Short mmCIF file of N, CA and C in Angstrom, two decimals:
data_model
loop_
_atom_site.label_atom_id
_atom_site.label_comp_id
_atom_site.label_asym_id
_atom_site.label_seq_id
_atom_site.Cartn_x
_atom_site.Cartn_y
_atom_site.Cartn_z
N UNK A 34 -52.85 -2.21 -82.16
CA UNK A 34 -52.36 -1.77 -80.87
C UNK A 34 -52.46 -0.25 -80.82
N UNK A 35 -53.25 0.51 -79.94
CA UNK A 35 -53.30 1.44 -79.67
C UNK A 35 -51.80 2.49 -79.31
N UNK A 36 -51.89 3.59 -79.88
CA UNK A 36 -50.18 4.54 -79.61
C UNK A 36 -50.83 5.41 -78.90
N UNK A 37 -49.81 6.34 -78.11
CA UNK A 37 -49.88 7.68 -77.65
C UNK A 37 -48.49 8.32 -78.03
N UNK A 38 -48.16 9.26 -78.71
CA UNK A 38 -47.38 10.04 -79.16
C UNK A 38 -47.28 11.04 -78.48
N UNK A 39 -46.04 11.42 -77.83
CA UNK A 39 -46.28 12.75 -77.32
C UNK A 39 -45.08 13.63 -77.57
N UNK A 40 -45.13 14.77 -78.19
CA UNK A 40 -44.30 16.11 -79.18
C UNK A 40 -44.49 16.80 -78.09
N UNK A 41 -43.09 17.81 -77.59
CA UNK A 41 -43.07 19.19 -77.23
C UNK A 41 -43.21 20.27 -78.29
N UNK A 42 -43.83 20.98 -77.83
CA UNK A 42 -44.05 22.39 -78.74
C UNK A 42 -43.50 22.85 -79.71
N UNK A 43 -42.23 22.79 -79.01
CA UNK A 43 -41.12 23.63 -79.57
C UNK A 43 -39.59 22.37 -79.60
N UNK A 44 -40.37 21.06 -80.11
CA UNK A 44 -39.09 20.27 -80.64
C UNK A 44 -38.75 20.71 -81.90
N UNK A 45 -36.81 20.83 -81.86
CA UNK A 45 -36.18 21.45 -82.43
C UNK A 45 -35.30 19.85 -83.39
N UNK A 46 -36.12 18.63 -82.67
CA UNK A 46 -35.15 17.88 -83.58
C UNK A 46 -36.78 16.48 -84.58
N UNK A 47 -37.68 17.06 -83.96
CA UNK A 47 -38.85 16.03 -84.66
C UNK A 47 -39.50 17.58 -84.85
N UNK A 48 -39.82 17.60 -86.58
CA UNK A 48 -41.02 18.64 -86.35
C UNK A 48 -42.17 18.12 -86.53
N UNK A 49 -43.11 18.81 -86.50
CA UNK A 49 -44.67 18.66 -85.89
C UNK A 49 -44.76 18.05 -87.50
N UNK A 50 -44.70 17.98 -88.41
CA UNK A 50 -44.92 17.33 -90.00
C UNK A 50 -44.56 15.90 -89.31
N UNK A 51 -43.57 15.73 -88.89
CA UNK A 51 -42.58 14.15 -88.63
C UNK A 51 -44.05 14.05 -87.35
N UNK A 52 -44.44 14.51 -86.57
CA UNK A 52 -44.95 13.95 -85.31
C UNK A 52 -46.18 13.23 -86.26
N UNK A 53 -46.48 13.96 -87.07
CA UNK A 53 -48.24 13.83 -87.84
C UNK A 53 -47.98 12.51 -88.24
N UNK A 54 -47.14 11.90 -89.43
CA UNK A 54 -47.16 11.42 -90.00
C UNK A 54 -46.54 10.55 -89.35
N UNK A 55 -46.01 10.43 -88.86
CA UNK A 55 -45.52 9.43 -87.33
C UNK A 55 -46.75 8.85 -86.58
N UNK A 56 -47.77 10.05 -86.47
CA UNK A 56 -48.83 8.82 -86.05
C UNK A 56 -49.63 8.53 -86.92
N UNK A 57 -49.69 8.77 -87.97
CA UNK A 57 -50.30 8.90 -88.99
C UNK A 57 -50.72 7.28 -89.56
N UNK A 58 -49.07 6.86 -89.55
CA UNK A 58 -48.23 5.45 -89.84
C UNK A 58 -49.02 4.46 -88.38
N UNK A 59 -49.68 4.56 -87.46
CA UNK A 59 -50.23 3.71 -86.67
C UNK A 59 -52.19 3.76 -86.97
N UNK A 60 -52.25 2.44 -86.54
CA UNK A 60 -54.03 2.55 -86.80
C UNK A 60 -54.56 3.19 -86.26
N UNK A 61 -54.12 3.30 -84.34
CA UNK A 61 -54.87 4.09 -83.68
C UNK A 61 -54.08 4.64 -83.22
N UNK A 62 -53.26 5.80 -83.35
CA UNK A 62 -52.71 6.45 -82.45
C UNK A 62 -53.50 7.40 -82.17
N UNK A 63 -52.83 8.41 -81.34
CA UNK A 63 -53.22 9.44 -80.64
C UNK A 63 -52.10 10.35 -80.32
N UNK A 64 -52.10 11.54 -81.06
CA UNK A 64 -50.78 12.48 -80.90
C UNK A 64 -50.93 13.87 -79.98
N UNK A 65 -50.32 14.03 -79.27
CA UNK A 65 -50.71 15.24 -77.93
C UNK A 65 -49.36 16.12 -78.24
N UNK A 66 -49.44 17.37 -77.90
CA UNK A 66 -48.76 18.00 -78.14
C UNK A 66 -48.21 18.81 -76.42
N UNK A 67 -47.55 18.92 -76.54
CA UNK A 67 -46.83 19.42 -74.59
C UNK A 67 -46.23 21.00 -75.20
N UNK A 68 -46.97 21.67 -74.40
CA UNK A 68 -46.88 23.03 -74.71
C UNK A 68 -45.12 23.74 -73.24
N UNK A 69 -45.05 24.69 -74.11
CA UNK A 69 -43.89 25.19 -72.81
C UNK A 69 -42.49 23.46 -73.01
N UNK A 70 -42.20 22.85 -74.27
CA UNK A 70 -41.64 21.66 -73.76
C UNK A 70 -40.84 21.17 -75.33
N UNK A 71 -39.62 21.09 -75.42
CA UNK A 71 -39.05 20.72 -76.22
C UNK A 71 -39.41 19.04 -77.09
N UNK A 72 -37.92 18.56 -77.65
CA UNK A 72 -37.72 17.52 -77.49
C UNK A 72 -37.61 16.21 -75.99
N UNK A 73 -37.65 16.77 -75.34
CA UNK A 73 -37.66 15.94 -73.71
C UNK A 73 -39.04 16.79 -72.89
N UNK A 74 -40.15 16.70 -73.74
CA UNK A 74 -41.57 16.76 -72.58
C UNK A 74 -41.11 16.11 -71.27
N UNK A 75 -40.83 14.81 -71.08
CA UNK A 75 -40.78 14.51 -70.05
C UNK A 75 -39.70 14.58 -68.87
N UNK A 76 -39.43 15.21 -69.67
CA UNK A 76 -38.01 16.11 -68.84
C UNK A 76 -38.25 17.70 -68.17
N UNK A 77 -38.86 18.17 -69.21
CA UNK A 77 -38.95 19.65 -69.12
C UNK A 77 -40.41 20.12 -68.79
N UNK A 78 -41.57 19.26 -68.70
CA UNK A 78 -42.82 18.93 -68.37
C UNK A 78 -43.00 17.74 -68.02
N UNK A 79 -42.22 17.29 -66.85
CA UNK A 79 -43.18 15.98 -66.43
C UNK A 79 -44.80 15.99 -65.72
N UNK A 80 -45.06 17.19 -65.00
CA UNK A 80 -46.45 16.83 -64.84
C UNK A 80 -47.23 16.20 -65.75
N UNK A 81 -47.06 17.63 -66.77
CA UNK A 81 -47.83 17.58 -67.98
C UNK A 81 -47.75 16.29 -68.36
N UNK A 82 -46.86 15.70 -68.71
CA UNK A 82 -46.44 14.57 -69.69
C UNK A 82 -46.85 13.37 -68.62
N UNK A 83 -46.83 13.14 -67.86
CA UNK A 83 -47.29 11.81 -66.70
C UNK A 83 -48.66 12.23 -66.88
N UNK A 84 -48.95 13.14 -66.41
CA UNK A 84 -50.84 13.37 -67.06
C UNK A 84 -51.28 13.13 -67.95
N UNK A 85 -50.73 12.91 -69.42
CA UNK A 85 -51.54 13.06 -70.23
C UNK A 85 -51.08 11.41 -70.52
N UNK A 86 -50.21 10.52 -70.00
CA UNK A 86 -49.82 9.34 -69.54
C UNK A 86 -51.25 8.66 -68.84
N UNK A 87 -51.40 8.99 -67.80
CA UNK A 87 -51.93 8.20 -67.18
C UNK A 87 -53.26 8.63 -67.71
N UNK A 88 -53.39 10.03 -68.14
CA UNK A 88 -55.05 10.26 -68.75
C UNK A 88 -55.27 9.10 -69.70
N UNK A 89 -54.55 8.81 -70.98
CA UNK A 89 -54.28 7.54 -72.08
C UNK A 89 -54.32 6.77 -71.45
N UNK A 90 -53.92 5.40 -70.08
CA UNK A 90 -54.19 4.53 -70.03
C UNK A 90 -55.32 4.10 -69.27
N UNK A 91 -56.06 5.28 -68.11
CA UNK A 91 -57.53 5.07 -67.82
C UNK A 91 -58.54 5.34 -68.72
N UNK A 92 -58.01 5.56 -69.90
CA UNK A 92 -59.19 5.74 -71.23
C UNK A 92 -59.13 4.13 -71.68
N UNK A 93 -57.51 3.34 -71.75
CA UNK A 93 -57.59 2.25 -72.53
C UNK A 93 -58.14 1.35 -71.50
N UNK A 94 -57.83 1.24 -70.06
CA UNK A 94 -58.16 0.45 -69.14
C UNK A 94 -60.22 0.52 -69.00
N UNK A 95 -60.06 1.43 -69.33
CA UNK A 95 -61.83 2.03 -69.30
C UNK A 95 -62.44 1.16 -70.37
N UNK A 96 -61.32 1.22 -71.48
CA UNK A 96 -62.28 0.46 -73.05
C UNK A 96 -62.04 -0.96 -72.46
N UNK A 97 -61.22 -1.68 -72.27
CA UNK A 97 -60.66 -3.18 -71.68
C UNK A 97 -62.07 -3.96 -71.72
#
């Protein structure tokens, strides 16, 4: 099963070591990083974070 992982920049409670190896631990993930965006990307960057959302599932809908 395909992942999308998504880390703010500047999370203060997962660090970027924990994000790696977090996807690390899936076959296919895919880890994005949200710049300007804590622990709550999708709080504090929702564009960003719904974009790079819906960018990931017209890639998986594309492979289908």
């Amino acid at each position: 099963m395909p992942a999308l992982l998504l880390r703010g920049e500047s999370d203060g409670i997962a660090t970027s070591a924990y994000a790696a190896a977090h996807a690390a631990a899936f076959r296919d993930a895919r880890l994005e990083i949200i710049s300007a965006a804590g622990h709550l990307p999708h709080l504090e960057q929702p564009r960003v974070t719904f974009a790079h959302l819906d960018a990931y599932l017209r890639q998986l809908r594309a492979g289908a």
